[in-house]
CSV table of C-alpha atoms in Angstrom, one decimal:
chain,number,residue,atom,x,y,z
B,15,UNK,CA,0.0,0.0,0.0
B,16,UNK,CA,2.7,2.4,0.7
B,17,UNK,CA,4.7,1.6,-1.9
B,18,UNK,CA,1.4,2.3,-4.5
B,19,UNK,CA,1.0,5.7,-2.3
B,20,UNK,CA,4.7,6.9,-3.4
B,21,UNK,CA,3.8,6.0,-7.0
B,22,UNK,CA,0.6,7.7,-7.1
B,23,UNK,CA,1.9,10.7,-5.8
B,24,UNK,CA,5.1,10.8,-7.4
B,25,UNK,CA,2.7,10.8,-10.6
B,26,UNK,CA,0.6,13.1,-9.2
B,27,UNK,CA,3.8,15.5,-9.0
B,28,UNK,CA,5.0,14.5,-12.5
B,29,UNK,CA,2.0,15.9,-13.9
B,30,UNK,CA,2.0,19.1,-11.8
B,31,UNK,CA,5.5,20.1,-13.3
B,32,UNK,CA,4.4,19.0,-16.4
B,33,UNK,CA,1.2,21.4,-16.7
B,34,UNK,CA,2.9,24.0,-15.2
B,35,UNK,CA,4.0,26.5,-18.1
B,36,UNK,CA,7.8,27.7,-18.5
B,37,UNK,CA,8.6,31.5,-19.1
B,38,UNK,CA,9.7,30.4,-22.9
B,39,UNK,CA,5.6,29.0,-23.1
B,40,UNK,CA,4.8,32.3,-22.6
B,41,UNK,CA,5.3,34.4,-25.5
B,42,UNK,CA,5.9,38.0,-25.2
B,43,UNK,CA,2.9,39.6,-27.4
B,44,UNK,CA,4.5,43.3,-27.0
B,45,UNK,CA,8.5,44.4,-26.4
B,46,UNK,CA,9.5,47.9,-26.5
B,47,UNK,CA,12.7,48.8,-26.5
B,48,UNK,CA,14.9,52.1,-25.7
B,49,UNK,CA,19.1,52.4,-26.9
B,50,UNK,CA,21.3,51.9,-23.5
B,51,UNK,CA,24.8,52.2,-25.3
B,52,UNK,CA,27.6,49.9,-24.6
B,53,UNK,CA,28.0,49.1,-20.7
B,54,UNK,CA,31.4,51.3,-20.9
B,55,UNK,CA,32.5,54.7,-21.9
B,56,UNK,CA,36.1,55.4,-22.8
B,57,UNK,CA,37.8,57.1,-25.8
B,58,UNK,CA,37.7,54.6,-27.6
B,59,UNK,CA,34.4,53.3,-27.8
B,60,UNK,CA,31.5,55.4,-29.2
B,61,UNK,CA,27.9,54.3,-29.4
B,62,UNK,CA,26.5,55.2,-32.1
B,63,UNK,CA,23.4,57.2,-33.1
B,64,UNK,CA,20.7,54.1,-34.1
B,65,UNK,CA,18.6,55.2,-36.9
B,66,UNK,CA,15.5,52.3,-37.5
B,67,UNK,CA,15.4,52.5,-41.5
B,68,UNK,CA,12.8,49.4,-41.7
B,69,UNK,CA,10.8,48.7,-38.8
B,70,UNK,CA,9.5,45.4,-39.9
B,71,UNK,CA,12.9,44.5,-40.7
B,72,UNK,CA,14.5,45.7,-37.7
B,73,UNK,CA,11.9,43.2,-35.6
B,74,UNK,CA,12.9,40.4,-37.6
B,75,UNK,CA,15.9,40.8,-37.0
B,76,UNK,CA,15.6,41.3,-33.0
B,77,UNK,CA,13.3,38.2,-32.9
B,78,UNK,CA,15.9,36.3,-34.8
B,79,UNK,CA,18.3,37.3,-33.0
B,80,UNK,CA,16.4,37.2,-29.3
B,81,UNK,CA,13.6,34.3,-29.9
B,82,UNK,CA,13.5,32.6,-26.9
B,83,UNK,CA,14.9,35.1,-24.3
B,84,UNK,CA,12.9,35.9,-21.2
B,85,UNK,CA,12.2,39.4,-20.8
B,86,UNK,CA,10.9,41.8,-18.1
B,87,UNK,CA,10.6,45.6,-18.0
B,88,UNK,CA,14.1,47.1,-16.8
B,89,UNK,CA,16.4,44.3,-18.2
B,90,UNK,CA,18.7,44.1,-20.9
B,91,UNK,CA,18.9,42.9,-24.5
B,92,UNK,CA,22.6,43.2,-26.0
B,93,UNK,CA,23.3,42.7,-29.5
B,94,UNK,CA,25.5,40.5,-30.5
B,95,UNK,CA,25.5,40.9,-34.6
B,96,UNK,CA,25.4,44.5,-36.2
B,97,UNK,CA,27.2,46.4,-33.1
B,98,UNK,CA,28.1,43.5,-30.6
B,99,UNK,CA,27.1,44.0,-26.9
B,100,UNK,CA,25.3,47.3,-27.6
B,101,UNK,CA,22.4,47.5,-25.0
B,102,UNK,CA,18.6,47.8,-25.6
B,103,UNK,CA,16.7,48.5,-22.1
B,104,UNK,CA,13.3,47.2,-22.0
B,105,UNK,CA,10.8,49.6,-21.5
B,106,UNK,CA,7.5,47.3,-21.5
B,107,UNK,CA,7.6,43.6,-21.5
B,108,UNK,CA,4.0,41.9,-22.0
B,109,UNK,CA,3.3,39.8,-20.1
B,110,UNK,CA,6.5,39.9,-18.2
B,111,UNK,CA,8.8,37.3,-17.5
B,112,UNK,CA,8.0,35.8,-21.2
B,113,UNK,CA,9.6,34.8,-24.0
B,114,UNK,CA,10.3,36.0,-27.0
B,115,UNK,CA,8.6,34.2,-30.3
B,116,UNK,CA,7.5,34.7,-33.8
B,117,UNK,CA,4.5,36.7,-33.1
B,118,UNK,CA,6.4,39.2,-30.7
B,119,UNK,CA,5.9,42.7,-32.0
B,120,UNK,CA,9.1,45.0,-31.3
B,121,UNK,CA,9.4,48.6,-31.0
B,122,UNK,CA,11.6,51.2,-30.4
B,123,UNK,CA,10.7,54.3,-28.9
B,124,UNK,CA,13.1,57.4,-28.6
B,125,UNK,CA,14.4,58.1,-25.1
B,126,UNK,CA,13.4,61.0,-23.2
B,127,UNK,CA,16.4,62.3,-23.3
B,128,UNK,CA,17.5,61.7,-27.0
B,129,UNK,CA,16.8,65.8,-27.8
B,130,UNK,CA,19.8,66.7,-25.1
B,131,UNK,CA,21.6,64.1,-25.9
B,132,UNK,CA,21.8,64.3,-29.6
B,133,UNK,CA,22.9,67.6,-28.9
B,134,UNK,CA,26.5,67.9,-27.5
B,135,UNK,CA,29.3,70.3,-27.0
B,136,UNK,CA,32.5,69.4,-29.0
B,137,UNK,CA,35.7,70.0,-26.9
B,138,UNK,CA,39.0,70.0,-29.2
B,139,UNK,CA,42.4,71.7,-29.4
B,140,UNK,CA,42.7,72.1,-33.4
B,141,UNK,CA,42.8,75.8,-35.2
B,142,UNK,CA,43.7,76.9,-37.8
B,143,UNK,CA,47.1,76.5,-38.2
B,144,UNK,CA,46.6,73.1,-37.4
B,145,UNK,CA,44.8,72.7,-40.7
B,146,UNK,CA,47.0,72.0,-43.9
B,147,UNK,CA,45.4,73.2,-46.9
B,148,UNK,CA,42.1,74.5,-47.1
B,149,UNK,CA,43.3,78.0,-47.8
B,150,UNK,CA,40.2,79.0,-49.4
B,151,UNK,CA,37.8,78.1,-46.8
B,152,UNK,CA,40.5,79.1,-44.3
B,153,UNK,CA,40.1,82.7,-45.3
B,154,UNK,CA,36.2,83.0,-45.5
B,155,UNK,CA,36.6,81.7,-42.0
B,156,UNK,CA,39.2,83.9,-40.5
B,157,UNK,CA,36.4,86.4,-42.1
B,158,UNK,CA,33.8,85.6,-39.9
B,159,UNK,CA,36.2,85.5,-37.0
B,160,UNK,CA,37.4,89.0,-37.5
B,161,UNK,CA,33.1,90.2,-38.2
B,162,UNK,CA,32.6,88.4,-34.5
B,163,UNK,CA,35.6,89.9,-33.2
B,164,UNK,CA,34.6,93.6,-34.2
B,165,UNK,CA,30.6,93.5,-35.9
B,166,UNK,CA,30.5,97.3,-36.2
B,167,UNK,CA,33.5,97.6,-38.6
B,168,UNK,CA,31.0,95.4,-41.2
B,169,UNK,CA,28.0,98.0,-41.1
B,170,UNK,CA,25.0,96.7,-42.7
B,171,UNK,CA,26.8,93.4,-44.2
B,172,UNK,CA,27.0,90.2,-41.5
B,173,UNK,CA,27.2,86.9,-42.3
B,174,UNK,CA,24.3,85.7,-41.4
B,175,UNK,CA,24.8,81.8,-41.8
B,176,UNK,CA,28.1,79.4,-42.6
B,177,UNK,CA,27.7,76.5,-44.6
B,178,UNK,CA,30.9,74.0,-45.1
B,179,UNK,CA,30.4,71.8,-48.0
B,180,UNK,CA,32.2,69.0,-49.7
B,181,UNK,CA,32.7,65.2,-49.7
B,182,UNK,CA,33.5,63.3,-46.0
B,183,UNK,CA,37.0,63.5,-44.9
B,184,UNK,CA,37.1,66.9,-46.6
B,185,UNK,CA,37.8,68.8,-43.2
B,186,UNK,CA,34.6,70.1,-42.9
B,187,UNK,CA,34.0,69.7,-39.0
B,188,UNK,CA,37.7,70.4,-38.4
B,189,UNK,CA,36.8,73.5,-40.0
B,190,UNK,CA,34.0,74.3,-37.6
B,191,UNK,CA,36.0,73.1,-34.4
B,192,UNK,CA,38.9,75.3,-35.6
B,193,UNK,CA,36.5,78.3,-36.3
B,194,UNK,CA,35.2,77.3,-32.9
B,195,UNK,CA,38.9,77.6,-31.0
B,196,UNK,CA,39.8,81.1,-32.2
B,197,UNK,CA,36.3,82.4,-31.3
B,198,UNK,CA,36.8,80.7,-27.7
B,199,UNK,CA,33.1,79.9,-27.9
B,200,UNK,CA,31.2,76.5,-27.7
B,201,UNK,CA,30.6,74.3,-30.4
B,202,UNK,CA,27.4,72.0,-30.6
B,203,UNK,CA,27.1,69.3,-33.1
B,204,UNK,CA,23.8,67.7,-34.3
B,205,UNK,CA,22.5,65.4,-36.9
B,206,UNK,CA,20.0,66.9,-39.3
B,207,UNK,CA,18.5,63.8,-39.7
B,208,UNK,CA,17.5,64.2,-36.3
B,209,UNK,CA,15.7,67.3,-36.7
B,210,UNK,CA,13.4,65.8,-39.5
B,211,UNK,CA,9.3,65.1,-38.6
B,212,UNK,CA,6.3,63.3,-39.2
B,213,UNK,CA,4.2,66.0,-39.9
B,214,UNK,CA,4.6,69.7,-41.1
B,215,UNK,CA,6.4,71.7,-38.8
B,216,UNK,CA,8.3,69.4,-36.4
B,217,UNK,CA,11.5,70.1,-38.0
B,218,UNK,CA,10.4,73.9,-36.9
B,219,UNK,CA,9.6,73.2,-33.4
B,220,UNK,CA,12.9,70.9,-32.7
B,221,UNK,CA,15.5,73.8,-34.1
B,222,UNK,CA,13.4,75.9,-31.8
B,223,UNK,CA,14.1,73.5,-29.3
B,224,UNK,CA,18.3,73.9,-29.9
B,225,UNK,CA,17.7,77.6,-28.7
């Protein structure tokens, strides 16, 4: 009798573990996700600026990438393909402590933060001496130094806006940094792409924003 006790409830057991769902039987129906960076900061290491260009692709890539992985709001996701151990932090996870599967949906959402920290002050020691060649743009820019330096001597005329152009590697932001040096004044840099809206008018509102 005792012996058909243990095996009844050792069954009984069995089939209680069995029922009993796993986090990975629980698919994660939404995941939305927010750029962390790389879990260090040193020179030379930059995280880049993550631009989604294909949303549906970008979330067939994660789940590839991710299927399986139990998630909860306030962990991590790092990638380990594109940009290898660059962080995702997880916003929403529902339901939590799931899994991710093929009918997960993905998002990313744009931190609160992105608008200050897309924009930041560059700190560098070059000027214009430092610049070989570039004579040309060199002189339209020791132009606008000398109009900051002394606006009254100019009158009526002022430059109103400066606009480097040319291919990459050109010394275009060298340029601006330089200009930037003999002025002693701050120098901000900032995508345009990140200025760009949905709808009429954003692109207004967000250089607003940068003053």
């Amino acid at each position: 009798m005792k012996s058909e006790n243990k095996s009844s409830n050792k069954k009984k057991s069995e089939v209680s573990i069995k029922n009993k769902p796993s986090f990975n039987e629980i698919e994660t129906k939404v995941l939305v996700l927010e750029t962390a960076g790389y879990p260090f900061n040193f020179g030379l290491l930059e995280g880049p600026n993550l631009e989604i260009a294909d949303k549906v692709l970008f979330e067939q890539y994660a789940i590839d990438q991710w299927s399986g992985t139990n998630v909860k709001t306030g962990s991590f996701l790092f990638d380990q393909k594109i940009i290898p151990d660059f962080a995702f932090k997880i916003i929403t996870a529902y339901p939590e402590d799931s899994g991710i599967g093929e009918n997960t949906s993905i998002t990313i959402v744009t931190p609160e933060n992105e608008s200050q920290d897309s924009v930041k002050r560059v700190k560098s020691n070059v000027f214009f001496d430092d610049i070989v060649g570039q004579e040309n743009a060199k002189k339209k820019s020791r132009l606008i130094y000398k109009y900051l330096q002394d606006p009254e001597k100019f009158g009526n005329w002022a430059p109103k806006n400066v606009l480097f152009y040319g291919l990459p590697g050109t010394g275009k932001t060298m340029m601006a940094k330089a200009l930037s040096n003999e002025l002693n004044i701050n120098l901000f840099l900032i995508k345009a792409t990140s200025l760009i809206g949905d709808h009429v008018g954003d692109a207004a509102s967000k250089i607003h924003e940068l003053y």
